[in-house]
PDB file of C-alpha atoms in Angstrom:
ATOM      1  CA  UNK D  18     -31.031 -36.817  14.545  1.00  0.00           C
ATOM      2  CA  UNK D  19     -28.057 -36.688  16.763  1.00  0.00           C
ATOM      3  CA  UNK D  20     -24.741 -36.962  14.810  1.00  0.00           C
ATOM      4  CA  UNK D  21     -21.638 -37.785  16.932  1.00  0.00           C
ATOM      5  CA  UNK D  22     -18.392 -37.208  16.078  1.00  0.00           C
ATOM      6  CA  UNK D  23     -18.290 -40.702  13.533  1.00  0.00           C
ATOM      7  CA  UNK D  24     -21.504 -39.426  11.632  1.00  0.00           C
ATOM      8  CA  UNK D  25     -19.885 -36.063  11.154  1.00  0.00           C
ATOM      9  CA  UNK D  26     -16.629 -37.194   9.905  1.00  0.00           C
ATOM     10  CA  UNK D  27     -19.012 -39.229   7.277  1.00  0.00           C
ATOM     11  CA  UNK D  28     -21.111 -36.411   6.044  1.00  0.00           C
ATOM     12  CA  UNK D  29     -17.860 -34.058   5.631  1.00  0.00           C
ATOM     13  CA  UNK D  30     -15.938 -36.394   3.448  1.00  0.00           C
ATOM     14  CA  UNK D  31     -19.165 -37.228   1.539  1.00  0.00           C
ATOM     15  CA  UNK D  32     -20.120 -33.501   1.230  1.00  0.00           C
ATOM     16  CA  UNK D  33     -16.209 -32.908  -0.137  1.00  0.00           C
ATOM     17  CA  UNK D  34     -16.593 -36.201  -2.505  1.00  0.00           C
ATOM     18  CA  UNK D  35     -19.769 -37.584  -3.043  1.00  0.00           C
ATOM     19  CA  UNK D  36     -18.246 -40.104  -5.490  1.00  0.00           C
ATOM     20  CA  UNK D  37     -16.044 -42.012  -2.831  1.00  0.00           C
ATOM     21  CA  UNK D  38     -16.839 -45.672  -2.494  1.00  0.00           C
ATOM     22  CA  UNK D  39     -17.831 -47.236   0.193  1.00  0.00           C
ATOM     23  CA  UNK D  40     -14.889 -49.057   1.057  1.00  0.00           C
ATOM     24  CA  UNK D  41     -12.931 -45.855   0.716  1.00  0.00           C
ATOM     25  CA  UNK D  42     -15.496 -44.101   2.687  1.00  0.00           C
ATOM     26  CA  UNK D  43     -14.940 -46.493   5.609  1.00  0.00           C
ATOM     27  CA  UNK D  44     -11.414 -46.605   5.813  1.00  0.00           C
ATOM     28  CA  UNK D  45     -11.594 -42.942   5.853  1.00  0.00           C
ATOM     29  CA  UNK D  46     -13.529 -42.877   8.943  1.00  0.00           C
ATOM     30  CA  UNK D  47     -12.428 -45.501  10.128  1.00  0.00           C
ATOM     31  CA  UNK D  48     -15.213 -48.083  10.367  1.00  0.00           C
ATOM     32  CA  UNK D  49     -15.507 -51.524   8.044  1.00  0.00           C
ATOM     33  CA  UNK D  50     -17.481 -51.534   5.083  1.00  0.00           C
ATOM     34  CA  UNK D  51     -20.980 -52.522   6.161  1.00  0.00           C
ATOM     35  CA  UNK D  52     -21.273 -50.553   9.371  1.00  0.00           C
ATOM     36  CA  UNK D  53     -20.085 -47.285   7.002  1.00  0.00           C
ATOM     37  CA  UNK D  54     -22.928 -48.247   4.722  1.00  0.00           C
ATOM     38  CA  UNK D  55     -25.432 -48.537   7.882  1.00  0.00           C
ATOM     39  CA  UNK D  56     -24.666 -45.254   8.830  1.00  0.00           C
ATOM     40  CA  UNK D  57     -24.723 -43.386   5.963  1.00  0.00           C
ATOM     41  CA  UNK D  58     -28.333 -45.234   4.863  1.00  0.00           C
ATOM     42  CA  UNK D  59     -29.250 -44.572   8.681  1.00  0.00           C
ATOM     43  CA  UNK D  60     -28.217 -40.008   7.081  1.00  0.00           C
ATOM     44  CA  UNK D  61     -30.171 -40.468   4.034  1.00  0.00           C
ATOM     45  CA  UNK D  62     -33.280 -41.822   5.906  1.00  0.00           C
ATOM     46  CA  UNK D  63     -32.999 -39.403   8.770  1.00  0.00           C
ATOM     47  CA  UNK D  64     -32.873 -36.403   5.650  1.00  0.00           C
ATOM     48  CA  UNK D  65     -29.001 -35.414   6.995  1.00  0.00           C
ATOM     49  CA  UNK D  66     -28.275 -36.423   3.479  1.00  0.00           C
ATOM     50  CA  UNK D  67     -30.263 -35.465   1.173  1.00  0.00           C
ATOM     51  CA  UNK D  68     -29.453 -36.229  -2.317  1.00  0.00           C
ATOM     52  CA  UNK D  69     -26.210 -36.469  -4.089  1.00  0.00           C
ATOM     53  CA  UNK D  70     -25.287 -33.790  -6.879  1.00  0.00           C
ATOM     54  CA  UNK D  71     -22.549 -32.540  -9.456  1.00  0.00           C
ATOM     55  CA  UNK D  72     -20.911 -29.047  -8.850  1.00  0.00           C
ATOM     56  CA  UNK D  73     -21.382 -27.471 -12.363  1.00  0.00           C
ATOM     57  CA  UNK D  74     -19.453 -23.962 -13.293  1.00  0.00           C
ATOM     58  CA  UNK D  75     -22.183 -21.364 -14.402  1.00  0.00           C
ATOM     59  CA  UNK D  76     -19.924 -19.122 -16.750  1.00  0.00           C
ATOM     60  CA  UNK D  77     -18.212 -22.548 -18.812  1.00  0.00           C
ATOM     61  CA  UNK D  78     -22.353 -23.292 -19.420  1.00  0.00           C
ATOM     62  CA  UNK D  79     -22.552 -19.671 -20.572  1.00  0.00           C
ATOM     63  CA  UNK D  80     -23.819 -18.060 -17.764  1.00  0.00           C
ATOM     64  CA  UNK D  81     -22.202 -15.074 -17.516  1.00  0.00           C
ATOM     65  CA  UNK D  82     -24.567 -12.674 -15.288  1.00  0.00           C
ATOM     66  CA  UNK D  83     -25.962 -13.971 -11.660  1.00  0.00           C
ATOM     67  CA  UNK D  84     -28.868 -11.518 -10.121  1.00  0.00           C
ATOM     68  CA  UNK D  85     -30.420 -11.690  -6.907  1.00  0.00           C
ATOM     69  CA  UNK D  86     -34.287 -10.150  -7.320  1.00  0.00           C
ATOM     70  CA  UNK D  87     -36.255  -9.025  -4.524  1.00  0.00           C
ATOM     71  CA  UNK D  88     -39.770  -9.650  -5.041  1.00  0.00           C
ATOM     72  CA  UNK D  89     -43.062  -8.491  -3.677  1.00  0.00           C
ATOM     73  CA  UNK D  90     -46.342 -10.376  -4.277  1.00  0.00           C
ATOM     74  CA  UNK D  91     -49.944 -10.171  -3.963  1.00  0.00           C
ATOM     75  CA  UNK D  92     -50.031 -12.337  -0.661  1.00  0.00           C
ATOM     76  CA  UNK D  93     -52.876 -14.463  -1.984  1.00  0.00           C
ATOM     77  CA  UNK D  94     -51.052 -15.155  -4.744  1.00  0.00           C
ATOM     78  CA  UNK D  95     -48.097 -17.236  -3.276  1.00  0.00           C
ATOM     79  CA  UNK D  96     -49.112 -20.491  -4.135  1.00  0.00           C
ATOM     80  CA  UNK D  97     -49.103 -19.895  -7.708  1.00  0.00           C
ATOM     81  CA  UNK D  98     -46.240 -17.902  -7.693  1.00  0.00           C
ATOM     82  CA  UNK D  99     -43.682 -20.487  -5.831  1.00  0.00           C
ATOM     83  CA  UNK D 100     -45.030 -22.887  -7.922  1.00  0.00           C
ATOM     84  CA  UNK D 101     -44.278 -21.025 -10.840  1.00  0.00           C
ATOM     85  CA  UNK D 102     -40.896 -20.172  -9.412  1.00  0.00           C
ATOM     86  CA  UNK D 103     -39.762 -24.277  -8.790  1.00  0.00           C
ATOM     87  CA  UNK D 104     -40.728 -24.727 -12.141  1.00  0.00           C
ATOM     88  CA  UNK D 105     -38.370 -21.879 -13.964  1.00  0.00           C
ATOM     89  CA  UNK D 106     -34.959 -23.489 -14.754  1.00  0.00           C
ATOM     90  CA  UNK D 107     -33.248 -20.094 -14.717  1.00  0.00           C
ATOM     91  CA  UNK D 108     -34.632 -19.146 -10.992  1.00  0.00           C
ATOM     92  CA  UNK D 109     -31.934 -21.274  -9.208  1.00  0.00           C
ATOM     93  CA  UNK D 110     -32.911 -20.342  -5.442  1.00  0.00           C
ATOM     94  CA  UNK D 111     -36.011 -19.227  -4.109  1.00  0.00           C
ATOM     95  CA  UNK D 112     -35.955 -17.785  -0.230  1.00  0.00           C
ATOM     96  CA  UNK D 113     -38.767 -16.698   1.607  1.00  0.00           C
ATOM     97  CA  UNK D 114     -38.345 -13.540   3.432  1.00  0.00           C
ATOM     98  CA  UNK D 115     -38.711 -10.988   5.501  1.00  0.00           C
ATOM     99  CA  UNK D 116     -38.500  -7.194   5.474  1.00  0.00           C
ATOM    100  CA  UNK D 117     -38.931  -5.521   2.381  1.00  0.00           C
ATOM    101  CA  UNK D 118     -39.882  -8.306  -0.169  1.00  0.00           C
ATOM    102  CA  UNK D 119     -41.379 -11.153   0.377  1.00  0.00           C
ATOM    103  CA  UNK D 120     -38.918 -13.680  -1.660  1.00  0.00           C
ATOM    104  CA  UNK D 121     -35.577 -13.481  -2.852  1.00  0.00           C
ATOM    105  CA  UNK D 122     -34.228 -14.810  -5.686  1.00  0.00           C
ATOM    106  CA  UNK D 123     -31.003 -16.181  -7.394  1.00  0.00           C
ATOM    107  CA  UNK D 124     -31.011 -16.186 -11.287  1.00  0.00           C
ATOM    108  CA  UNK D 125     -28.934 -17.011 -13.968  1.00  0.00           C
ATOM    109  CA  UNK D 126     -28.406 -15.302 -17.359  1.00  0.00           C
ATOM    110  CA  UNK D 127     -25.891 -15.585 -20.239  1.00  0.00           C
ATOM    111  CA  UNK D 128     -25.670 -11.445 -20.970  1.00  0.00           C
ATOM    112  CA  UNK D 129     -27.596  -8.014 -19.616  1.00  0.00           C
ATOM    113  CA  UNK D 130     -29.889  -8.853 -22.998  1.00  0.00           C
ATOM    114  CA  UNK D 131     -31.017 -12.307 -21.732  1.00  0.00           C
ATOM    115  CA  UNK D 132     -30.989 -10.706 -17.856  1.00  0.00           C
ATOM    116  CA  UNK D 133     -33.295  -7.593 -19.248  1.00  0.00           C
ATOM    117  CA  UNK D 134     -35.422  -9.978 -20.944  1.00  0.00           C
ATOM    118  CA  UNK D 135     -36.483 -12.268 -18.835  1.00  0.00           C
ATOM    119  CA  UNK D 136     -37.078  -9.810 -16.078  1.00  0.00           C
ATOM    120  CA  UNK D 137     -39.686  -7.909 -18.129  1.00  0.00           C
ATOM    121  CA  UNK D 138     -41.044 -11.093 -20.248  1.00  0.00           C
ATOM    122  CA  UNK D 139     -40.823 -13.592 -17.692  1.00  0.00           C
ATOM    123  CA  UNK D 140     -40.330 -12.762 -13.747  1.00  0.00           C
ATOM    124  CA  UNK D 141     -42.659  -9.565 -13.897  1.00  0.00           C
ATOM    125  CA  UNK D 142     -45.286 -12.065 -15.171  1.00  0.00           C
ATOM    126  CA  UNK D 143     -45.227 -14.525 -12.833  1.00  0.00           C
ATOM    127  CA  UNK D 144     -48.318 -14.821 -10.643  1.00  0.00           C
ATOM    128  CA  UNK D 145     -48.561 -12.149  -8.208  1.00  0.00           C
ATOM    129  CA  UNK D 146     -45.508 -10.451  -8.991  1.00  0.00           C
ATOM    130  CA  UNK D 147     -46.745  -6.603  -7.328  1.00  0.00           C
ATOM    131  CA  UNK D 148     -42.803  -5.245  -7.746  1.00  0.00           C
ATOM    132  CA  UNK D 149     -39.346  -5.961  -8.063  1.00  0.00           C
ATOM    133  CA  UNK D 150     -35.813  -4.991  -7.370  1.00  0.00           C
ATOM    134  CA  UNK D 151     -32.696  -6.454  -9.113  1.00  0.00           C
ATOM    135  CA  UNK D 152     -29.415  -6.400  -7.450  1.00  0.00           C
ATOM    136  CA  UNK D 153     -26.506  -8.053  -9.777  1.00  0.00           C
ATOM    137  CA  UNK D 154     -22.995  -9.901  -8.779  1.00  0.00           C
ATOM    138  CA  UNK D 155     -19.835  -8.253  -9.920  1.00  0.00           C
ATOM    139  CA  UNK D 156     -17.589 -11.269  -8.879  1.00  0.00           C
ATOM    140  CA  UNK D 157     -18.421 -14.190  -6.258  1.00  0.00           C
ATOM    141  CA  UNK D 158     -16.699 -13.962  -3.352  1.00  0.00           C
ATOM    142  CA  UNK D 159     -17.249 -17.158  -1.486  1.00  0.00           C
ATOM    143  CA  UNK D 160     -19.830 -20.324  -2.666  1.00  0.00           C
ATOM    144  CA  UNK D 161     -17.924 -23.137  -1.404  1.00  0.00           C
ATOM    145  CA  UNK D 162     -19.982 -23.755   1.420  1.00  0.00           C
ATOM    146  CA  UNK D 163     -19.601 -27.016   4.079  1.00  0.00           C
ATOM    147  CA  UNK D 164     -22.384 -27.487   6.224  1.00  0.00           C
ATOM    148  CA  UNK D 165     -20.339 -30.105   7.514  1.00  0.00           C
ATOM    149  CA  UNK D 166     -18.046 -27.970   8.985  1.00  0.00           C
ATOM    150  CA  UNK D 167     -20.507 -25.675  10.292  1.00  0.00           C
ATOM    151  CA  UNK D 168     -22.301 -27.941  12.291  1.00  0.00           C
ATOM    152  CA  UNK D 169     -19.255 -28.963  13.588  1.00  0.00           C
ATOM    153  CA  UNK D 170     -18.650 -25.774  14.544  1.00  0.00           C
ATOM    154  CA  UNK D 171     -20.963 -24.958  16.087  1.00  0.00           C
ATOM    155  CA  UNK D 172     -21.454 -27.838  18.329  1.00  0.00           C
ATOM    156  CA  UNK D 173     -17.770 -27.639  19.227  1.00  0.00           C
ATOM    157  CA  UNK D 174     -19.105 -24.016  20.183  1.00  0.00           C
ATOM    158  CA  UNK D 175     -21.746 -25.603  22.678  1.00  0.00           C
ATOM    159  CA  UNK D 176     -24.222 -23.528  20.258  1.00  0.00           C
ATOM    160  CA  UNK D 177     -26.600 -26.012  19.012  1.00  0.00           C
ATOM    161  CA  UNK D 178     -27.423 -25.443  14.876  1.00  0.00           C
ATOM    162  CA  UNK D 179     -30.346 -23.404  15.249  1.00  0.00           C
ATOM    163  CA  UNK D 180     -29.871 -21.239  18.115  1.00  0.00           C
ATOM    164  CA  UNK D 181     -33.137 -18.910  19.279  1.00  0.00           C
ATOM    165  CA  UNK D 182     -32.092 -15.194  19.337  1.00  0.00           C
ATOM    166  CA  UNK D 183     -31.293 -13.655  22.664  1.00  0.00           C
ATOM    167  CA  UNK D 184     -33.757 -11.179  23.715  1.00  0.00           C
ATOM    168  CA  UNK D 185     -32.383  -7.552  25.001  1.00  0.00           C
ATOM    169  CA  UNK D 186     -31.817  -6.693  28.801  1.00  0.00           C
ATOM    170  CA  UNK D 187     -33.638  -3.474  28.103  1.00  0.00           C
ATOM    171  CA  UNK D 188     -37.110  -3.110  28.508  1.00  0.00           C
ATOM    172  CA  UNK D 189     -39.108  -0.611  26.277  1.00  0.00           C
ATOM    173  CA  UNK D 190     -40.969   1.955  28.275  1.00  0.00           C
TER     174      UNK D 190
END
């Protein structure tokens, strides 16, 4: 889906306030309060939109320690394992990757105790799991994230959102 300039201006001010009623939502952007409501049914069908969510603090839930694990499978094992992953409520994101590991993961702990233990008891045991390597945050330095903005950005960059990587001038020989 193309989003013009109206559509954008929707999904920011929903993406800073999800909780904004329509008729708020419209005035914002300028548009009445059925034609709002069109368009932003017209995002959620298209997938733009998602869902809708509440931004919850980790450390006032007790969370004090995030890691981010690299992990390695057994490649015939990666059904099982992402399946095992989606359904662990500590394992908050799950990528795919490539280089070293094959996945990397975001976790949550309340202390190095809980951390330690469900590393060994839990994350090593999950289907597959060939080897592992923990990193841990010291402090978060940016989470806030728009992707509003940057799709905005980046079409006011005449770059469209997923942009293929340029290949070198040089030639191998």
């Amino acid at each position: 889906m193309d989003l013009d300039a109206l559509d954008h201006k929707i999904v920011s001010a929903l993406e800073a306030d999800a909780r904004i009623s329509f008729a708020a939502l419209a005035d914002l952007v300028g548009l009445s309060k059925t034609p709002c409501w069109k368009r932003v049914k017209a995002l959620e069908d298209a997938g733009v939109i998602r869902g809708y969510r509440t931004l919850l603090d980790p450390a006032q839930l007790g969370f004090g320690l995030e890691a981010f694990v690299q992990v390695s499978i057994d490649v015939e094992r990666f059904d099982a394992f992402e399946a095992a992953v989606r359904s662990h409520p500590l394992i908050t994101r799950c990528h795919a990757t490539t280089g070293e590991a094959d996945y990397l993961l975001h976790i949550l702990a309340t202390d190095m105790a809980a951390l330690d233990r469900l590393l060994r008891q839990e994350l090593n045991r999950l289907p597959g799991v060939r080897h592992t390597v923990t990193s841990m945050s010291t402090r978060e330095i940016k989470s806030d994230i728009s992707l509003a903005e940057a799709a905005r950005h980046t079409s006011q960059q005449g770059v469209s959102a997923v942009s293929p990587i340029p290949r070198s001038r040089a030639t191998l020989s």
